[in-house]
Amino acid sequence: MTNLPAKSERVRLPNEFIWTIVFICIFPTVLNSLGFNFGSNKVTLHPTIGLDLQRVADVLQLSLAGSFLVTILEWSAFWTAMFTVILAFTNYKITGDVTTPIIGTVLFCAGAMDGFHTLIIYQSLNGRQIDPNLIPLTWAISQLFYGLLMLITTSLFVAKDKRHIMWEREKGFGFAITISLLFCIIAYGVISLVVKSPHLPTAIFPYSAISRPWDTGPLVLFLITGIFILPKFYKRHESIFSHSLLVSIIPQIFSQIHMAFDSTAIFDNNFNIAHFLKVISYLIPFCGLVLDYHRTYRETESINSRLIIEIANHKATEEKLKHQTVELKRSNEELQQFAYVASHDLQEPLRMVASFTQLLKRRYKDKLDADANEFIDFAVDGVKRMQGLINDLLQFSRITTQAKSLERISSNSALETAINNLKVSIEESKAKITYDKLPVIVADDFQMVQLFQNLIGNGIKYRGDKSPEIKITSCEHDNKWQFSVADNGIGIEKQYFEKIFLIFQRLHTKNEYSGTGIGLAVCKKIIERHSGELWVESELEKGTIFHFTIPMNLGKAN
Ligand code: ADP
């Protein structure tokens, strides 16, 4: 698996790369100090050459070497910019990061300007003698436009006021490209004008400290962009590409220094070095993009391998879970079977104990002392309670072991049957039961009656001092029927909302309210069997609402 850089590590060009760039920028000057000259030889046709064609050709070739070299360098810059913009757009397609194509377009425009200015110069010559100011001026204009474009675009990306950063949206993308192309056209127009102009201002002052003053403008622009704007831009849009833009300003600055302070003639040593450094400066963002690709590839690869491991882990966990579910189902079934068998089979001996203790009580009532009578009473009472518990347990286990299949039934009829079963306690307590017309559902008829009966029965039982008012309603919710049984009884404290659904869990003693604590556990089990949910909502002294849902896999109630 490929190791990713740590999160805190900044995404940037490697230090070795930056030092290499600095070295490349300084190296020509070092070579110069060692006596090496990069200038193109100035050769003039001397009459002594005569008609020796071979010599004429040699001299001509030598005299053209300078312009050949510059043309090669300018076109190299153009093609580097071209490849960079293609890569930048591909990057945009992959990452959706709008900064890359915009800056890519700026680079492309700069490259195009370099191309134009070389092209225009050669086209416009038409046999005319070349004005010595033309090439320095067009160079300065191209660099000035590039510097301006870079400064404006990156400044807009780092603008603090979010409203101005329309660049980050799709709309800004088109806008930025239009601006860049517009700049390109203006640059083309200005260069053409300069080329066609019969009188050009002096561009080279060989004996002055600033030999090419026109080139100080771009130099200042590059310095401002490099020192103030690009570091912020990199911080805000951290990528190898944005870092490479920052680094690319180094050779641009060196290039402009060579031009503005040291170049005293076209094709001289500093002139050629400046052209070479410009190509280097265009190559850096190109390398930045390539390295960004490499990084993205590594990241994707790492994510992929992590994903593969995670999928494998997931599969293993899934298998384990499946196994555990099967195990759980089996032990659950065993337990249910055990509860059923135990409660069923215990009934018979218990009935025997009950009848014989009762017999004992009847027969020996007057023959034993008061203590013995009391003990017999305790035994009878205990046996009765045990019978009650065992009956409840049997009822509980029957929910799954002896369940009927689910059918389309009227929940309204189930409710009415439940009310009918509770007739005596309803009359005794003078309970007022109201209900909406309930829907047709898919359920176990018998269990629905049991469910309503338990809930309404509790509403009556836990009424407190008030005469009970119980309301049963239903509504449609998320493809389920939601039923509610609301009463005006004693209510339940919030902390017991979970506990009351557990088997044999009660909140009251049998002296306060009779019962075994199985009713709600039975309701819960019935609802679970119907793939629904049962929960409670209650406020002490105000009343309780039991809600339950039944999935609506049949249409609405008629
Ligand atoms: P039981 O009624 O036999 O105690 P249940 O399982 O039906 O068993 O209820 C468990 C507990 O929940 C009860 O002891 C009671 O405290 C509380 N409870 C149930 N229904 C209501 C209700 N409608 N109002 C207030 N308390 C209730």
Coordinates of C-alpha atoms and ligand atoms in Angstrom, one line a residue:
M1 CA 0.0 0.0 0.0
T2 CA 1.3 3.5 -0.9
N3 CA 1.9 5.7 2.1
L4 CA 0.2 9.1 2.0
P5 CA 1.8 12.2 3.3
A6 CA 0.7 13.1 6.8
K7 CA -2.3 15.4 7.1
S8 CA -0.2 18.2 8.6
E9 CA 2.3 18.0 5.7
R10 CA 1.7 20.8 3.2
V11 CA 1.0 20.0 -0.4
R12 CA 3.9 21.7 -2.2
L13 CA 6.7 21.3 -4.6
P14 CA 9.6 19.3 -3.2
N15 CA 12.5 21.4 -1.7
E16 CA 15.0 19.7 -4.1
F17 CA 12.9 21.0 -7.0
I18 CA 12.9 24.6 -5.7
W19 CA 16.6 24.5 -5.1
T20 CA 17.2 23.2 -8.6
I21 CA 15.2 26.1 -10.0
V22 CA 17.2 28.6 -7.9
F23 CA 20.4 26.9 -9.2
I24 CA 19.2 27.2 -12.8
C25 CA 18.5 30.9 -12.3
I26 CA 21.9 31.6 -10.9
F27 CA 23.9 29.2 -13.0
P28 CA 24.1 31.3 -16.2
T29 CA 25.5 34.3 -14.1
V30 CA 28.0 31.9 -12.6
L31 CA 29.1 30.7 -16.0
N32 CA 29.2 34.3 -17.2
S33 CA 31.7 35.1 -14.4
L34 CA 33.7 32.2 -15.6
G35 CA 33.9 33.8 -19.0
F36 CA 31.1 31.9 -20.7
N37 CA 29.0 34.1 -23.0
F38 CA 25.5 33.1 -24.1
G39 CA 25.2 36.0 -26.6
S40 CA 24.7 35.3 -30.3
N41 CA 27.7 36.5 -32.3
K42 CA 27.2 39.6 -34.3
V43 CA 28.6 39.0 -37.7
T44 CA 28.7 41.5 -40.6
L45 CA 29.3 40.7 -44.2
H46 CA 32.7 42.1 -45.1
P47 CA 33.5 43.0 -48.7
T48 CA 36.6 40.8 -48.4
I49 CA 34.4 37.7 -48.4
G50 CA 33.9 38.3 -52.1
L51 CA 31.9 35.7 -54.0
D52 CA 32.8 32.8 -51.9
L53 CA 29.3 31.5 -51.5
Q54 CA 30.1 29.0 -48.8
R55 CA 31.6 31.7 -46.6
V56 CA 28.7 34.0 -47.3
A57 CA 26.3 31.2 -46.3
D58 CA 28.3 30.6 -43.1
V59 CA 28.4 34.2 -42.1
L60 CA 24.6 34.5 -42.9
Q61 CA 23.9 31.5 -40.7
L62 CA 26.0 32.9 -37.9
S63 CA 24.3 36.2 -38.1
L64 CA 20.9 34.6 -37.9
A65 CA 21.8 32.3 -35.0
G66 CA 20.6 34.8 -32.4
S67 CA 17.1 35.2 -33.9
F68 CA 16.9 31.4 -34.4
L69 CA 17.7 30.8 -30.8
V70 CA 15.2 33.4 -29.6
T71 CA 12.5 32.0 -31.9
I72 CA 13.1 28.5 -30.6
L73 CA 12.9 29.8 -27.0
E74 CA 9.8 31.8 -27.6
W75 CA 8.0 28.9 -29.3
S76 CA 9.2 26.6 -26.5
A77 CA 7.5 29.0 -24.1
F78 CA 4.4 29.0 -26.2
W79 CA 4.1 25.2 -26.4
T80 CA 4.8 24.7 -22.7
A81 CA 2.0 27.2 -22.0
M82 CA -0.2 25.3 -24.5
F83 CA 0.4 21.9 -22.8
T84 CA -0.1 23.5 -19.4
V85 CA -3.5 24.8 -20.3
I86 CA -4.6 21.4 -21.7
L87 CA -3.5 19.7 -18.5
A88 CA -5.2 22.4 -16.5
F89 CA -8.5 21.8 -18.2
T90 CA -8.2 18.1 -17.8
N91 CA -7.5 18.7 -14.1
Y92 CA -10.6 20.8 -13.9
K93 CA -12.7 18.0 -15.4
I94 CA -11.3 15.6 -12.7
T95 CA -11.2 17.8 -9.6
G96 CA -13.7 20.5 -10.5
D97 CA -11.2 23.1 -9.1
V98 CA -11.9 26.2 -11.1
T99 CA -8.5 27.9 -10.1
T100 CA -6.5 25.6 -12.3
P101 CA -8.1 26.2 -15.7
I102 CA -8.2 30.0 -15.0
I103 CA -4.6 30.2 -14.1
G104 CA -3.8 27.8 -17.0
T105 CA -5.6 30.2 -19.4
V106 CA -3.5 33.1 -18.0
L107 CA -0.4 31.1 -18.7
F108 CA -1.7 30.2 -22.2
C109 CA -2.3 33.9 -22.9
A110 CA 1.2 34.7 -21.8
G111 CA 2.5 31.9 -24.1
A112 CA 0.3 33.1 -26.9
M113 CA 1.7 36.7 -26.5
D114 CA 5.2 35.4 -26.8
G115 CA 4.2 33.5 -29.9
F116 CA 2.6 36.6 -31.4
H117 CA 5.4 38.9 -30.7
T118 CA 7.8 36.6 -32.5
L119 CA 5.4 36.0 -35.3
I120 CA 4.4 39.6 -35.8
I121 CA 8.0 40.7 -35.9
Y122 CA 8.9 38.3 -38.7
Q123 CA 5.7 38.9 -40.6
S124 CA 6.1 42.7 -40.4
L125 CA 9.7 42.8 -41.6
N126 CA 8.8 42.4 -45.2
G127 CA 12.3 43.2 -46.2
R128 CA 12.4 46.3 -44.0
Q129 CA 15.3 46.8 -41.7
I130 CA 14.4 45.7 -38.2
D131 CA 14.1 48.6 -35.7
P132 CA 16.4 47.8 -32.8
N133 CA 13.7 49.0 -30.3
L134 CA 11.0 46.6 -31.7
I135 CA 12.0 43.4 -30.1
P136 CA 12.8 44.8 -26.6
L137 CA 9.5 46.8 -26.6
T138 CA 7.4 43.8 -27.6
W139 CA 9.1 41.6 -25.0
A140 CA 8.4 44.2 -22.4
I141 CA 4.7 44.5 -23.4
S142 CA 4.2 40.7 -23.4
Q143 CA 5.8 40.5 -19.9
L144 CA 3.8 43.5 -18.7
F145 CA 0.5 41.9 -19.8
Y146 CA 1.5 38.5 -18.3
G147 CA 2.4 40.2 -15.0
L148 CA -0.8 42.2 -15.0
L149 CA -3.0 39.2 -15.8
M150 CA -1.4 37.1 -13.2
L151 CA -1.7 39.8 -10.6
I152 CA -5.3 40.5 -11.3
T153 CA -6.5 36.9 -11.5
T154 CA -4.7 35.7 -8.4
S155 CA -5.7 38.8 -6.4
L156 CA -9.3 38.1 -7.2
F157 CA -8.9 34.5 -5.9
V158 CA -7.5 35.8 -2.6
A159 CA -9.9 38.7 -2.3
K160 CA -11.3 38.8 1.3
D161 CA -14.7 39.9 0.4
K162 CA -16.5 36.7 -0.6
R163 CA -18.9 38.6 -2.9
H164 CA -16.1 39.4 -5.2
I165 CA -15.0 35.8 -5.5
M166 CA -17.4 35.0 -8.3
W167 CA -14.5 33.1 -9.8
E168 CA -15.2 30.1 -7.6
R169 CA -18.5 29.5 -9.3
E170 CA -19.2 28.3 -12.8
K171 CA -20.1 31.8 -13.9
G172 CA -16.7 33.1 -12.8
F173 CA -15.0 30.4 -14.8
G174 CA -16.4 31.7 -18.1
F175 CA -15.8 35.3 -17.0
A176 CA -12.2 34.7 -16.1
I177 CA -11.5 33.0 -19.4
T178 CA -13.2 35.8 -21.3
I179 CA -11.0 38.4 -19.5
S180 CA -7.9 36.4 -20.2
L181 CA -8.7 36.1 -23.9
L182 CA -9.6 39.8 -24.0
F183 CA -6.2 40.6 -22.5
C184 CA -4.7 38.4 -25.1
I185 CA -6.4 40.3 -27.9
I186 CA -5.5 43.7 -26.4
A187 CA -1.9 42.5 -26.1
Y188 CA -1.9 41.3 -29.7
G189 CA -3.3 44.7 -30.8
V190 CA -0.7 46.6 -28.8
I191 CA 2.1 44.5 -30.1
S192 CA 0.8 44.9 -33.7
L193 CA 0.6 48.6 -33.2
V194 CA 4.1 48.8 -31.9
V195 CA 5.3 46.7 -34.8
K196 CA 3.6 48.8 -37.4
S197 CA 4.6 52.1 -35.7
P198 CA 7.2 54.0 -37.8
H199 CA 8.7 55.7 -34.8
L200 CA 9.4 53.6 -31.8
P201 CA 10.5 55.0 -28.4
T202 CA 14.1 54.1 -27.5
A203 CA 14.1 50.9 -25.5
I204 CA 17.7 50.2 -24.9
F205 CA 20.1 52.6 -23.0
P206 CA 23.3 50.7 -23.1
Y207 CA 25.3 53.1 -20.9
S208 CA 22.6 53.6 -18.2
A209 CA 22.3 51.5 -15.0
I210 CA 18.8 50.5 -16.1
S211 CA 19.6 49.6 -19.6
R212 CA 16.0 48.6 -20.5
P213 CA 13.7 50.8 -18.4
W214 CA 10.6 49.4 -20.0
D215 CA 11.3 46.1 -18.4
T216 CA 11.2 47.5 -14.9
G217 CA 7.4 47.6 -15.1
P218 CA 7.0 43.8 -15.4
L219 CA 9.7 43.3 -12.8
V220 CA 7.8 45.3 -10.2
L221 CA 4.6 43.4 -11.1
F222 CA 6.3 40.1 -10.7
L223 CA 7.8 41.2 -7.4
I224 CA 4.4 42.3 -6.0
T225 CA 2.7 39.2 -7.2
G226 CA 5.4 36.9 -5.9
I227 CA 5.8 38.6 -2.5
F228 CA 2.2 39.6 -1.6
I229 CA -0.4 37.8 -3.7
L230 CA 0.9 34.3 -4.7
P231 CA 1.7 33.2 -1.1
K232 CA -1.8 34.0 -0.1
F233 CA -3.2 32.4 -3.2
Y234 CA -1.3 29.2 -2.3
K235 CA -2.5 29.3 1.3
R236 CA -6.1 29.6 0.1
H237 CA -6.0 27.1 -2.7
E238 CA -3.3 24.7 -1.5
S239 CA -2.1 22.4 -4.3
I240 CA 1.2 21.6 -6.0
F241 CA 0.1 23.6 -9.0
S242 CA -0.6 26.8 -6.9
H243 CA 2.8 26.3 -5.2
S244 CA 4.5 25.9 -8.6
L245 CA 2.9 29.3 -9.7
L246 CA 4.6 30.9 -6.7
V247 CA 8.0 29.2 -7.5
S248 CA 7.6 30.1 -11.2
I249 CA 7.9 33.8 -10.3
I250 CA 11.6 33.2 -9.3
P251 CA 12.9 32.7 -12.8
Q252 CA 10.5 35.5 -14.1
I253 CA 12.2 37.9 -11.7
F254 CA 15.7 36.8 -12.6
S255 CA 14.7 37.0 -16.3
Q256 CA 13.5 40.6 -15.9
I257 CA 16.6 41.6 -13.9
H258 CA 18.8 40.3 -16.7
M259 CA 16.7 42.3 -19.2
A260 CA 16.2 45.5 -17.3
F261 CA 19.7 46.0 -15.9
D262 CA 22.1 44.0 -18.0
S263 CA 20.8 43.5 -21.6
T264 CA 22.3 46.2 -23.8
A265 CA 21.5 44.7 -27.2
I266 CA 19.2 42.2 -28.7
F267 CA 20.5 38.6 -28.8
D268 CA 23.2 39.5 -26.3
N269 CA 24.2 37.3 -23.4
N270 CA 21.6 38.6 -20.9
F271 CA 18.9 38.8 -23.6
N272 CA 19.3 35.1 -24.3
I273 CA 19.5 34.2 -20.6
A274 CA 16.3 36.1 -20.0
H275 CA 14.5 34.2 -22.8
F276 CA 15.8 30.9 -21.4
L277 CA 14.6 31.7 -17.9
K278 CA 11.2 32.6 -19.2
V279 CA 10.8 29.1 -20.7
I280 CA 11.9 27.7 -17.3
S281 CA 9.3 29.8 -15.6
Y282 CA 6.6 28.4 -17.9
L283 CA 7.8 24.9 -17.3
I284 CA 7.4 25.0 -13.5
P285 CA 3.5 25.2 -13.5
F286 CA 3.5 22.5 -16.1
C287 CA 5.6 20.3 -13.7
G288 CA 3.3 21.4 -10.8
L289 CA 0.3 20.0 -12.7
V290 CA 2.1 16.8 -13.6
L291 CA 3.1 16.3 -9.9
D292 CA -0.5 17.1 -8.9
Y293 CA -1.6 14.3 -11.1
H294 CA 0.9 12.0 -9.6
R295 CA -0.3 13.0 -6.1
T296 CA -4.0 12.5 -7.1
Y297 CA -3.0 9.1 -8.6
R298 CA -1.2 8.1 -5.4
E299 CA -4.1 9.2 -3.2
T300 CA -6.6 7.3 -5.3
E301 CA -4.4 4.2 -5.2
S302 CA -4.1 4.5 -1.5
I303 CA -7.9 5.0 -1.1
N304 CA -8.5 2.0 -3.3
S305 CA -6.3 -0.2 -1.3
R306 CA -7.8 1.0 1.9
L307 CA -11.2 0.4 0.4
I308 CA -10.3 -3.1 -0.6
I309 CA -9.1 -3.9 2.9
E310 CA -12.3 -2.3 4.3
I311 CA -14.5 -4.3 2.0
A312 CA -12.7 -7.5 3.0
N313 CA -13.1 -6.6 6.7
H314 CA -16.7 -5.7 6.1
K315 CA -17.3 -9.0 4.4
A316 CA -15.7 -10.9 7.3
T317 CA -17.8 -8.9 9.8
E318 CA -20.9 -9.6 7.7
E319 CA -20.2 -13.3 7.7
K320 CA -19.6 -13.2 11.5
L321 CA -22.8 -11.3 11.9
K322 CA -24.8 -13.7 9.7
H323 CA -23.4 -16.6 11.8
Q324 CA -24.3 -14.8 15.0
T325 CA -27.8 -14.0 13.8
V326 CA -28.4 -17.7 12.9
E327 CA -27.1 -18.7 16.3
L328 CA -29.2 -16.0 18.0
K329 CA -32.3 -17.1 16.2
R330 CA -31.7 -20.7 17.1
S331 CA -31.1 -20.0 20.8
N332 CA -34.1 -17.6 20.8
E333 CA -36.3 -20.4 19.3
E334 CA -34.9 -22.8 21.9
L335 CA -35.7 -20.4 24.7
Q336 CA -39.2 -19.7 23.5
Q337 CA -39.8 -23.4 23.2
F338 CA -38.3 -23.9 26.7
A339 CA -40.6 -21.1 28.1
Y340 CA -43.6 -22.7 26.4
V341 CA -42.8 -26.3 27.5
A342 CA -41.9 -25.2 31.0
S343 CA -44.9 -23.1 31.5
H344 CA -47.2 -25.6 29.9
D345 CA -45.8 -28.7 31.7
L346 CA -45.5 -26.8 35.1
Q347 CA -49.2 -26.1 35.0
E348 CA -50.2 -29.7 35.9
P349 CA -48.0 -30.3 39.0
L350 CA -48.8 -26.7 40.1
R351 CA -52.5 -27.4 39.8
M352 CA -51.9 -30.5 42.0
V353 CA -50.1 -28.4 44.6
A354 CA -52.9 -25.8 44.5
S355 CA -55.7 -28.3 44.8
F356 CA -54.0 -30.3 47.6
T357 CA -53.1 -27.2 49.6
Q358 CA -56.7 -26.0 49.3
L359 CA -57.8 -29.5 50.3
L360 CA -55.4 -29.3 53.3
K361 CA -56.9 -26.0 54.2
R362 CA -60.5 -27.2 54.0
R363 CA -59.9 -30.5 55.8
Y364 CA -57.6 -29.4 58.6
K365 CA -58.9 -25.9 59.2
D366 CA -60.2 -26.6 62.7
K367 CA -57.7 -29.3 63.7
L368 CA -54.6 -27.1 63.4
D369 CA -53.5 -24.1 65.4
A370 CA -53.7 -20.5 64.1
D371 CA -50.1 -20.4 62.9
A372 CA -50.6 -23.5 60.8
N373 CA -53.7 -22.0 59.2
E374 CA -51.8 -18.9 58.4
F375 CA -49.0 -20.9 56.7
I376 CA -51.5 -22.8 54.7
D377 CA -53.0 -19.5 53.5
F378 CA -49.6 -18.3 52.5
A379 CA -49.0 -21.5 50.5
V380 CA -52.4 -21.2 48.8
D381 CA -51.7 -17.6 48.0
G382 CA -48.2 -18.3 46.7
V383 CA -49.4 -21.1 44.5
K384 CA -52.2 -18.9 43.0
R385 CA -49.6 -16.2 42.2
M386 CA -47.3 -18.8 40.6
Q387 CA -50.2 -20.1 38.5
G388 CA -50.9 -16.5 37.4
L389 CA -47.2 -16.0 36.4
I390 CA -47.1 -19.3 34.6
N391 CA -50.2 -18.6 32.7
D392 CA -48.8 -15.2 31.7
L393 CA -45.6 -16.8 30.6
L394 CA -47.5 -19.3 28.5
Q395 CA -49.5 -16.5 27.0
F396 CA -46.3 -14.7 26.2
S397 CA -44.6 -17.6 24.6
R398 CA -47.7 -18.5 22.5
I399 CA -47.3 -15.1 20.7
T400 CA -44.7 -16.7 18.5
T401 CA -45.0 -20.5 19.1
Q402 CA -48.7 -20.7 18.4
A403 CA -49.4 -17.6 16.2
K404 CA -51.9 -17.5 13.4
S405 CA -50.9 -16.2 10.0
L406 CA -51.3 -12.5 9.2
E407 CA -54.4 -11.7 7.2
R408 CA -56.3 -8.7 6.0
I409 CA -58.5 -7.8 9.0
S410 CA -60.5 -4.9 10.2
S411 CA -58.7 -3.3 13.1
N412 CA -62.1 -1.7 14.0
S413 CA -63.6 -5.1 14.6
A414 CA -60.6 -6.2 16.7
L415 CA -61.0 -3.1 18.8
E416 CA -64.8 -3.7 19.2
T417 CA -64.1 -7.3 20.3
A418 CA -61.6 -6.0 22.9
I419 CA -64.0 -3.5 24.2
N420 CA -66.7 -6.2 24.4
N421 CA -64.3 -8.4 26.4
L422 CA -63.7 -5.6 28.8
K423 CA -67.4 -4.8 29.2
V424 CA -67.5 -5.6 32.9
S425 CA -64.6 -3.4 33.9
I426 CA -65.7 -0.6 31.6
E427 CA -69.1 -0.6 33.2
E428 CA -67.7 -0.8 36.7
S429 CA -65.3 2.0 36.2
K430 CA -67.8 4.0 34.0
A431 CA -65.0 4.4 31.4
K432 CA -65.8 6.4 28.3
I433 CA -64.2 4.8 25.3
T434 CA -64.2 6.7 22.0
Y435 CA -62.6 5.7 18.7
D436 CA -62.2 6.7 15.1
K437 CA -63.1 4.4 12.2
L438 CA -60.0 2.3 12.2
P439 CA -58.4 0.9 9.0
V440 CA -58.1 -2.6 7.4
I441 CA -54.7 -3.9 8.2
V442 CA -52.7 -7.1 7.7
A443 CA -52.4 -8.7 11.1
D444 CA -53.2 -11.6 13.4
D445 CA -56.8 -10.9 14.4
F446 CA -56.6 -12.6 17.8
Q447 CA -53.4 -10.8 18.7
M448 CA -54.8 -7.4 17.7
V449 CA -57.7 -8.0 20.1
Q450 CA -55.2 -9.0 22.8
L451 CA -53.2 -5.8 22.1
F452 CA -56.2 -3.4 22.3
Q453 CA -57.5 -5.3 25.3
N454 CA -54.2 -4.9 27.2
L455 CA -53.8 -1.2 26.4
I456 CA -57.4 -0.2 27.1
G457 CA -57.4 -2.5 30.2
N458 CA -54.3 -0.6 31.5
G459 CA -56.0 2.7 30.7
I460 CA -58.9 1.6 32.9
K461 CA -56.7 0.0 35.6
Y462 CA -54.3 3.0 36.0
R463 CA -57.0 5.6 36.1
G464 CA -56.3 7.1 39.5
D465 CA -59.2 9.1 41.0
K466 CA -60.7 10.2 37.7
S467 CA -63.3 8.3 35.7
P468 CA -61.4 6.9 32.7
E469 CA -61.6 8.5 29.3
I470 CA -59.9 6.5 26.6
K471 CA -59.5 7.5 22.9
I472 CA -58.3 5.3 20.1
T473 CA -57.2 6.9 16.9
S474 CA -55.3 6.0 13.8
C475 CA -53.4 7.9 11.0
E476 CA -51.3 7.2 8.1
H477 CA -47.5 7.8 8.5
D478 CA -44.6 6.9 6.3
N479 CA -46.3 4.0 4.7
K480 CA -47.5 2.7 8.1
W481 CA -50.6 2.8 10.1
Q482 CA -50.0 4.6 13.4
F483 CA -52.5 3.8 16.2
S484 CA -52.7 5.7 19.4
V485 CA -54.5 4.6 22.7
A486 CA -54.7 7.7 24.9
D487 CA -56.0 7.7 28.5
N488 CA -56.4 10.4 31.2
G489 CA -54.9 8.2 34.0
I490 CA -52.0 8.5 36.5
G491 CA -49.3 8.7 33.8
I492 CA -45.8 7.3 33.9
E493 CA -42.5 9.0 34.7
K494 CA -40.2 9.4 31.7
Q495 CA -37.4 7.3 33.3
Y496 CA -39.7 4.2 33.1
F497 CA -40.6 4.5 29.5
E498 CA -38.4 1.6 28.5
K499 CA -38.7 -0.5 31.6
I500 CA -42.5 -1.0 31.5
F501 CA -42.1 -3.0 28.3
L502 CA -39.9 -5.6 29.9
I503 CA -41.5 -8.9 31.1
F504 CA -42.6 -9.0 34.7
Q505 CA -41.5 -5.3 35.3
R506 CA -44.1 -3.3 37.3
L507 CA -44.1 0.2 38.7
H508 CA -46.6 -0.6 41.5
T509 CA -47.0 -3.3 44.2
K510 CA -49.9 -5.8 43.8
N511 CA -51.6 -4.0 46.7
E512 CA -51.8 -0.8 44.8
Y513 CA -52.7 -2.3 41.4
S514 CA -53.2 -5.9 40.5
G515 CA -51.2 -7.5 37.7
T516 CA -48.0 -9.4 36.9
G517 CA -46.2 -7.0 34.6
I518 CA -46.7 -9.1 31.4
G519 CA -49.3 -7.0 29.6
L520 CA -47.0 -4.5 27.9
A521 CA -44.3 -7.1 27.2
V522 CA -47.0 -9.1 25.3
C523 CA -48.1 -6.0 23.4
K524 CA -44.4 -5.3 22.4
K525 CA -44.0 -8.9 21.2
I526 CA -47.2 -8.7 19.2
I527 CA -46.1 -5.5 17.5
E528 CA -42.6 -6.9 16.8
R529 CA -44.2 -9.9 15.2
H530 CA -46.1 -7.4 12.9
S531 CA -42.8 -5.6 12.1
G532 CA -44.1 -2.4 13.8
E533 CA -43.0 -0.3 16.7
L534 CA -44.6 0.4 20.1
W535 CA -43.7 3.4 22.3
V536 CA -45.2 5.5 25.1
E537 CA -45.7 9.2 25.7
S538 CA -46.9 10.2 29.1
E539 CA -47.1 12.9 31.7
L540 CA -47.6 12.2 35.4
E541 CA -51.2 12.9 36.6
K542 CA -52.3 13.9 33.0
G543 CA -52.4 10.6 31.1
T544 CA -50.6 8.2 28.9
I545 CA -50.6 7.6 25.1
F546 CA -49.4 4.3 23.7
H547 CA -48.5 4.5 20.0
F548 CA -47.9 1.6 17.8
T549 CA -47.4 1.1 14.1
I550 CA -48.3 -1.6 11.6
P551 CA -46.8 -1.5 8.1
M552 CA -49.3 -0.6 5.4
N553 CA -48.7 -3.4 3.0
L554 CA -52.3 -3.3 2.0
G555 CA -54.2 -0.3 0.8
K556 CA -56.1 2.2 2.9
A557 CA -59.1 1.3 5.0
N558 CA -62.4 1.2 3.2
Ligands
ADP1 P1 -49.2 -4.8 34.8 O1 -50.4 -3.9 34.4 O2 -49.7 -6.2 35.0 O3 -48.4 -4.3 35.9 P2 -48.1 -4.1 32.2 O4 -47.0 -4.7 31.5 O5 -49.4 -4.0 31.5 O6 -48.2 -4.9 33.6 O7 -47.6 -2.7 32.7 C1 -46.4 -2.5 33.3 C2 -46.4 -1.2 34.1 O8 -46.6 -0.1 33.3 C3 -47.5 -1.1 35.1 O9 -47.1 -1.7 36.3 C4 -47.8 0.3 35.2 O10 -47.1 0.9 36.2 C5 -47.4 0.9 33.9 N1 -48.5 1.2 33.1 C6 -49.0 0.5 32.0 N2 -50.0 1.1 31.4 C7 -50.2 2.2 32.1 C8 -51.1 3.3 31.9 N3 -52.1 3.3 30.9 N4 -51.1 4.4 32.8 C9 -50.1 4.4 33.7 N5 -49.2 3.4 33.9 C10 -49.3 2.3 33.1

